[in-house]
């Protein structure tokens, strides 16, 4: 600067290319500051750090190579395992499908799926019975979403008739179409099992009824039998001082209880023969008036201590005739009258009567009342 006349300090400056000086083996860190070096690298200024970084770079590279190799092998192994599982599942699915088809064929099962009103089931089956075909058609035309079921006994495809359980599920799809899925399976075995269970229950109930009947009969037999045995033992005692009135009373009691025991035995024989071919009703036209007159009213009065004035017969029309077995009808009326006498007070009036009633058609009515 011409206008600045003061003296200026200056320092020498050198610019050197380190590529030229590197073969000399010099240390760039000891070069003076006024020497500017170019192309000086990290390995020139810090060989240890450069060696460490180089080692780290090589280690990282090897790690990346190993990790990549491991990842590739792992993916290959997973892919191979998935392929083997998929193949296994495919084989199992094919086998299950074959087994299912065999089961459907053996169990006589039909499945279907349809959209709309195609009625695929009716197209697959040949049902000659118009009644069952109409019932299936009504089921297939159901449009309300829900579950439907129906049991039917019919012949399909000209085979012998079987029991079938028809089940169907109806739903509305997203595109507002009716989708139906159904199953039709043979339930002959189920019906046979139900029939066997019903038969077992019937036998069990019959056994319980027989047990109750035997217990009741045991009580019914013991009552008159104890009276007969007791009075007989009293009369069999030698030198027993018994008046004529007591003797007549004992004999009358033995006779009455003998009649009761005889009727009980008759009822037992009739009960054991009910349901067999041993009792065959002999139906014929009989007058109710004659059936009532044929009853042993005197024995009823003497046996169950019913006073003569307490036995009332309200006679209906004498010309009233019915188709019946007179002997069985007489036995029924007699047993009901005996029950009325047994389970009523001695002062109760036993009323027997008959008449005509109209329940749609004219019929006869016989009643026994204790009051």
XYZ file of C-alpha atoms in Angstrom:
371
model
C 0.000 0.000 0.000
C 1.797 3.190 -1.099
C 0.082 5.271 1.518
C 1.318 2.972 4.303
C 4.982 3.647 4.816
C 5.579 1.690 7.997
C 7.776 -1.386 7.702
C 5.903 -4.783 7.560
C 6.944 -8.064 9.155
C 7.002 -11.121 6.934
C 7.608 -14.842 7.401
C 8.782 -17.309 4.835
C 6.089 -19.682 3.566
C 6.622 -23.002 1.778
C 4.063 -25.207 0.032
C 5.065 -28.832 -0.319
C 3.335 -31.917 -1.782
C 3.589 -34.739 0.749
C 3.297 -37.359 -1.965
C 6.812 -36.330 -2.993
C 8.178 -36.372 0.555
C 6.407 -39.593 1.716
C 9.158 -41.924 0.361
C 11.665 -40.111 2.597
C 9.981 -41.491 5.708
C 9.528 -38.085 7.371
C 6.988 -37.412 10.107
C 4.496 -34.760 8.953
C 3.693 -33.890 12.532
C 7.242 -32.438 12.959
C 7.131 -30.141 9.962
C 7.270 -26.399 10.944
C 4.079 -24.369 10.766
C 5.274 -22.170 7.969
C 5.473 -25.227 5.726
C 2.091 -26.011 4.264
C 1.693 -29.664 3.300
C -0.704 -30.995 0.751
C -2.022 -34.545 0.248
C -1.297 -35.538 3.860
C -3.463 -38.535 4.842
C -4.568 -39.970 8.200
C -2.133 -42.834 7.891
C 0.692 -40.298 7.606
C -0.223 -38.243 10.673
C -1.655 -41.143 12.879
C -0.623 -44.591 11.681
C -2.077 -46.354 14.792
C -5.479 -44.718 14.457
C -5.482 -45.503 10.755
C -4.579 -49.120 11.491
C -7.342 -49.310 14.116
C -9.900 -47.803 11.759
C -8.760 -50.097 9.008
C -9.122 -53.086 11.327
C -12.582 -51.916 12.343
C -13.592 -51.471 8.717
C -12.384 -54.958 7.836
C -14.139 -56.419 10.881
C -17.372 -54.617 9.982
C -17.105 -55.845 6.426
C -16.575 -59.412 7.574
C -19.472 -59.071 10.030
C -21.749 -57.778 7.265
C -20.654 -60.606 5.008
C -21.298 -63.203 7.720
C -24.629 -61.624 8.709
C -25.740 -61.517 5.074
C -24.722 -65.134 4.603
C -26.559 -66.139 7.796
C -29.670 -64.190 6.744
C -29.675 -65.844 3.343
C -29.290 -69.298 4.891
C -31.987 -68.536 7.474
C -34.426 -67.345 4.831
C -33.630 -70.359 2.712
C -34.204 -72.678 5.669
C -37.494 -70.957 6.580
C -38.616 -71.028 2.972
C -37.768 -74.713 2.697
C -39.542 -75.470 5.988
C -42.625 -73.537 4.888
C -42.569 -75.362 1.586
C -42.403 -78.735 3.359
C -45.224 -77.737 5.769
C -47.321 -76.460 2.899
C -46.757 -79.716 1.051
C -47.627 -81.659 4.220
C -50.748 -79.599 4.810
C -51.741 -80.034 1.182
C -51.366 -83.799 1.442
C -53.300 -83.838 4.723
C -56.011 -81.667 3.194
C -56.292 -84.006 0.227
C -56.382 -87.015 2.561
C -58.960 -85.360 4.840
C -61.049 -84.510 1.803
C -60.930 -88.131 0.668
C -61.822 -89.330 4.162
C -64.656 -86.796 4.342
C -66.003 -87.931 0.995
C -65.865 -91.548 2.173
C -67.654 -90.616 5.406
C -70.289 -88.696 3.475
C -70.752 -91.666 1.179
C -70.961 -94.181 4.037
C -73.225 -92.064 6.249
C -75.434 -91.057 3.323
C -74.767 -87.341 3.810
C -75.358 -84.601 1.251
C -74.020 -81.035 1.508
C -74.771 -78.093 -0.732
C -74.184 -74.357 -1.045
C -76.000 -71.942 -3.291
C -76.801 -68.300 -3.905
C -80.194 -67.135 -5.032
C -82.977 -69.610 -5.691
C -81.130 -72.294 -7.633
C -82.485 -75.196 -5.528
C -79.370 -77.264 -6.148
C -80.508 -79.881 -3.661
C -83.660 -80.680 -5.631
C -81.644 -80.887 -8.849
C -79.280 -83.426 -7.241
C -81.999 -85.610 -5.691
C -84.902 -87.577 -7.076
C -87.787 -87.547 -4.581
C -90.908 -89.286 -5.840
C -93.052 -88.416 -2.839
C -94.687 -85.083 -3.679
C -95.442 -84.323 -0.006
C -91.798 -84.434 1.106
C -90.676 -82.712 -2.102
C -93.029 -79.826 -1.349
C -91.800 -79.679 2.261
C -88.170 -79.487 1.094
C -89.129 -76.830 -1.459
C -90.757 -74.726 1.248
C -87.611 -75.012 3.351
C -85.323 -74.064 0.463
C -87.450 -71.009 -0.346
C -86.978 -69.530 3.140
C -85.500 -66.049 2.771
C -85.263 -64.879 6.379
C -81.721 -65.233 7.798
C -81.453 -67.977 10.384
C -81.142 -71.705 10.953
C -83.737 -74.172 9.690
C -84.148 -77.882 10.347
C -86.577 -80.617 9.414
C -86.794 -84.392 9.794
C -88.362 -86.447 7.053
C -88.840 -90.087 6.166
C -88.794 -90.574 2.412
C -87.239 -92.408 -0.504
C -84.423 -90.668 -2.419
C -83.140 -91.711 -5.836
C -85.446 -94.753 -5.868
C -83.727 -96.191 -2.777
C -85.558 -97.677 0.218
C -87.024 -94.979 2.506
C -84.827 -93.665 5.316
C -84.938 -91.031 8.032
C -83.115 -87.801 7.121
C -82.253 -84.672 9.086
C -82.237 -81.622 6.830
C -80.484 -78.523 8.217
C -79.932 -75.212 6.438
C -78.417 -71.819 7.294
C -79.555 -68.732 5.381
C -77.818 -65.359 5.368
C -77.719 -62.178 3.307
C -74.351 -61.449 1.655
C -72.784 -58.008 1.206
C -74.127 -57.798 -2.346
C -77.687 -58.382 -1.007
C -77.904 -61.960 -2.261
C -79.374 -64.894 -0.357
C -76.759 -67.503 0.495
C -77.826 -70.953 1.672
C -75.669 -73.699 3.123
C -77.183 -77.009 4.046
C -76.600 -80.537 5.230
C -78.806 -83.576 4.745
C -77.739 -86.628 6.756
C -79.165 -90.100 7.299
C -80.368 -90.490 10.919
C -81.646 -94.076 10.841
C -79.193 -95.021 13.599
C -80.343 -92.081 15.718
C -83.982 -93.079 15.275
C -83.150 -96.671 16.188
C -81.338 -95.430 19.303
C -84.311 -93.250 20.246
C -86.651 -96.188 19.745
C -84.438 -98.372 21.940
C -84.308 -95.689 24.619
C -88.094 -95.368 24.483
C -88.402 -99.146 24.796
C -85.976 -99.176 27.738
C -87.951 -96.385 29.422
C -91.177 -98.249 28.768
C -89.752 -101.428 30.311
C -88.363 -99.458 33.246
C -91.704 -97.736 33.856
C -93.469 -101.037 33.482
C -91.128 -102.574 36.071
C -91.773 -99.671 38.442
C -95.512 -100.063 37.879
C -95.244 -103.772 38.595
C -93.290 -103.060 41.794
C -95.955 -100.635 42.935
C -98.667 -103.071 41.930
C -97.007 -105.895 43.859
C -96.599 -103.698 46.936
C -100.245 -102.651 46.740
C -101.433 -106.227 46.177
C -99.298 -107.383 49.093
C -101.123 -104.947 51.354
C -104.502 -105.824 49.864
C -103.955 -109.552 50.357
C -102.565 -109.302 53.888
C -105.567 -107.372 55.225
C -108.286 -110.005 54.527
C -105.847 -112.891 54.993
C -104.890 -111.710 58.487
C -108.580 -111.473 59.407
C -109.295 -114.983 58.096
C -106.267 -116.496 59.839
C -106.920 -114.615 63.082
C -110.575 -115.559 63.443
C -109.835 -119.106 62.313
C -107.213 -119.481 65.027
C -109.659 -118.181 67.611
C -112.285 -120.691 66.530
C -109.749 -123.529 66.458
C -108.786 -123.122 70.103
C -110.399 -125.958 72.083
C -112.690 -125.128 74.973
C -112.895 -121.496 73.781
C -115.886 -119.842 75.414
C -117.554 -118.104 72.500
C -121.115 -116.910 72.453
C -123.451 -117.532 69.559
C -123.350 -113.833 68.593
C -119.531 -113.822 68.567
C -119.446 -117.076 66.641
C -121.790 -115.630 64.024
C -119.715 -112.454 63.844
C -116.464 -114.439 63.397
C -117.996 -116.609 60.686
C -119.444 -113.575 58.911
C -116.035 -111.832 59.003
C -114.289 -114.939 57.649
C -116.848 -115.181 54.831
C -116.613 -111.475 53.966
C -112.819 -111.469 53.906
C -112.844 -114.675 51.847
C -114.972 -112.862 49.239
C -112.564 -109.913 49.328
C -109.590 -112.247 48.897
C -111.322 -114.027 46.023
C -111.960 -110.693 44.250
C -108.363 -109.633 44.785
C -107.110 -112.849 43.213
C -109.471 -112.372 40.272
C -108.163 -108.841 39.797
C -104.570 -110.097 39.937
C -105.271 -112.680 37.245
C -106.974 -110.082 35.068
C -104.128 -107.565 35.600
C -101.406 -110.043 34.699
C -103.248 -111.029 31.532
C -103.827 -107.451 30.337
C -101.694 -106.736 27.280
C -101.525 -110.407 26.315
C -103.688 -112.547 24.096
C -105.223 -114.307 27.077
C -107.921 -111.664 27.530
C -109.965 -111.156 24.396
C -112.995 -108.878 24.884
C -116.201 -110.458 23.637
C -118.099 -107.464 22.349
C -121.825 -107.757 21.950
C -124.903 -105.687 22.449
C -125.789 -105.620 26.155
C -128.258 -103.741 28.301
C -126.758 -101.580 31.044
C -129.729 -102.391 33.253
C -128.925 -106.115 33.050
C -125.217 -105.502 33.724
C -126.015 -103.482 36.858
C -128.485 -106.109 38.108
C -125.878 -108.844 37.633
C -123.560 -107.228 40.197
C -123.242 -108.849 43.622
C -124.605 -105.939 45.578
C -125.469 -108.060 48.590
C -121.892 -109.248 48.970
C -120.703 -105.670 48.565
C -123.009 -104.551 51.341
C -122.059 -107.401 53.664
C -118.338 -107.296 52.956
C -117.636 -103.598 53.283
C -120.220 -102.834 55.966
C -122.236 -100.637 53.653
C -125.716 -100.172 55.021
C -128.583 -101.196 52.774
C -130.005 -97.712 53.016
C -126.650 -96.246 51.920
C -126.606 -98.107 48.589
C -128.629 -96.230 45.984
C -129.142 -97.201 42.347
C -130.437 -94.483 40.031
C -131.726 -96.412 37.076
C -131.551 -94.929 33.644
C -133.419 -96.025 30.532
C -133.969 -99.794 30.595
C -133.748 -100.061 26.831
C -130.277 -98.435 26.719
C -127.881 -100.876 25.079
C -124.171 -100.589 24.344
C -121.552 -102.614 22.480
C -119.328 -104.018 25.235
C -118.077 -107.096 27.023
C -120.658 -107.467 29.826
C -118.323 -109.456 32.110
C -115.453 -106.955 31.894
C -117.839 -104.006 32.262
C -119.378 -105.634 35.347
C -115.908 -106.147 36.809
C -114.990 -102.492 36.217
C -118.168 -101.191 37.872
C -117.725 -103.600 40.770
C -114.123 -102.537 41.424
C -115.009 -98.837 41.323
C -117.920 -99.433 43.720
C -115.620 -101.362 46.071
C -113.112 -98.508 46.065
C -115.906 -96.043 46.780
C -116.982 -98.163 49.754
C -113.440 -98.750 51.052
C -112.338 -95.127 51.000
C -115.546 -93.553 52.310
C -117.170 -93.290 55.693
C -119.595 -95.990 56.715
C -122.358 -93.409 56.637
C -121.564 -92.367 53.056
C -124.143 -93.053 50.367
C -122.835 -95.063 47.401
C -124.794 -94.042 44.312
C -124.681 -95.958 41.017
C -126.494 -94.706 37.954
C -126.433 -94.405 34.201
C -127.882 -92.272 31.470
C -127.406 -90.815 27.998
C -125.166 -87.831 27.221
C -124.359 -85.995 24.049
C -120.721 -85.212 23.275
C -120.816 -84.668 19.541
C -122.726 -87.935 19.220
C -124.999 -89.709 21.665
C -123.213 -91.997 24.109
C -123.839 -93.720 27.444
C -122.474 -92.725 30.822
C -122.231 -94.809 34.024
C -121.293 -93.054 37.245
C -120.508 -94.107 40.796
C -120.565 -91.493 43.508
C -119.748 -91.584 47.231
C -121.030 -88.707 49.333
